[in-house]
XYZ file of C-alpha atoms in Angstrom:
51
model
C 15.702 -33.962 -14.768
C 15.007 -30.701 -12.931
C 13.759 -27.673 -14.841
C 15.091 -24.364 -13.715
C 12.181 -21.978 -12.892
C 12.023 -18.755 -14.729
C 12.638 -15.436 -12.953
C 8.918 -14.646 -12.639
C 8.071 -18.118 -11.270
C 10.888 -18.036 -8.616
C 9.320 -18.528 -5.150
C 11.383 -15.623 -3.698
C 10.167 -13.276 -6.401
C 6.495 -14.287 -5.763
C 6.932 -13.574 -2.072
C 8.671 -10.217 -2.808
C 5.885 -9.319 -5.251
C 3.200 -9.866 -2.604
C 5.146 -7.918 -0.001
C 5.642 -5.081 -2.523
C 1.887 -5.058 -3.333
C 1.076 -4.902 0.396
C 3.550 -2.095 0.940
C 2.216 -0.145 -1.983
C -1.374 -0.484 -0.755
C -0.352 0.562 2.673
C 1.444 3.685 1.418
C -1.532 4.543 -0.845
C -3.951 4.159 2.056
C -1.808 6.436 4.163
C -1.522 9.098 1.538
C -5.283 9.109 0.792
C -6.209 9.308 4.442
C -3.751 11.970 5.594
C -5.891 14.972 4.496
C -8.905 13.574 6.345
C -6.894 12.938 9.489
C -5.408 16.451 9.422
C -8.839 17.962 8.861
C -10.349 16.022 11.739
C -7.501 17.104 14.042
C -7.247 20.808 13.178
C -10.650 21.985 12.158
C -13.351 22.814 14.644
C -16.581 20.847 14.595
C -18.916 23.372 12.981
C -21.643 22.991 10.320
C -19.896 25.644 8.148
C -16.811 23.361 7.876
C -18.713 20.373 6.478
C -17.953 21.159 2.852
C-alpha cells in the first residue's frame, strides 16, 4: 500500500541537507572574506600596500 521512504529520501532530511549546504557556504564565504575585510579596515590606503 504505502512504501516507506528511505532515509535519504525523507523530506525532513532533504530540507536539513539544503539548510546544511547553505550554512556551510555561508561559513566558507565568511572565512574567505575575513582577511580582506581586516586588511581594508586596518591598512592605510597607500600604493605600497597594494601587494
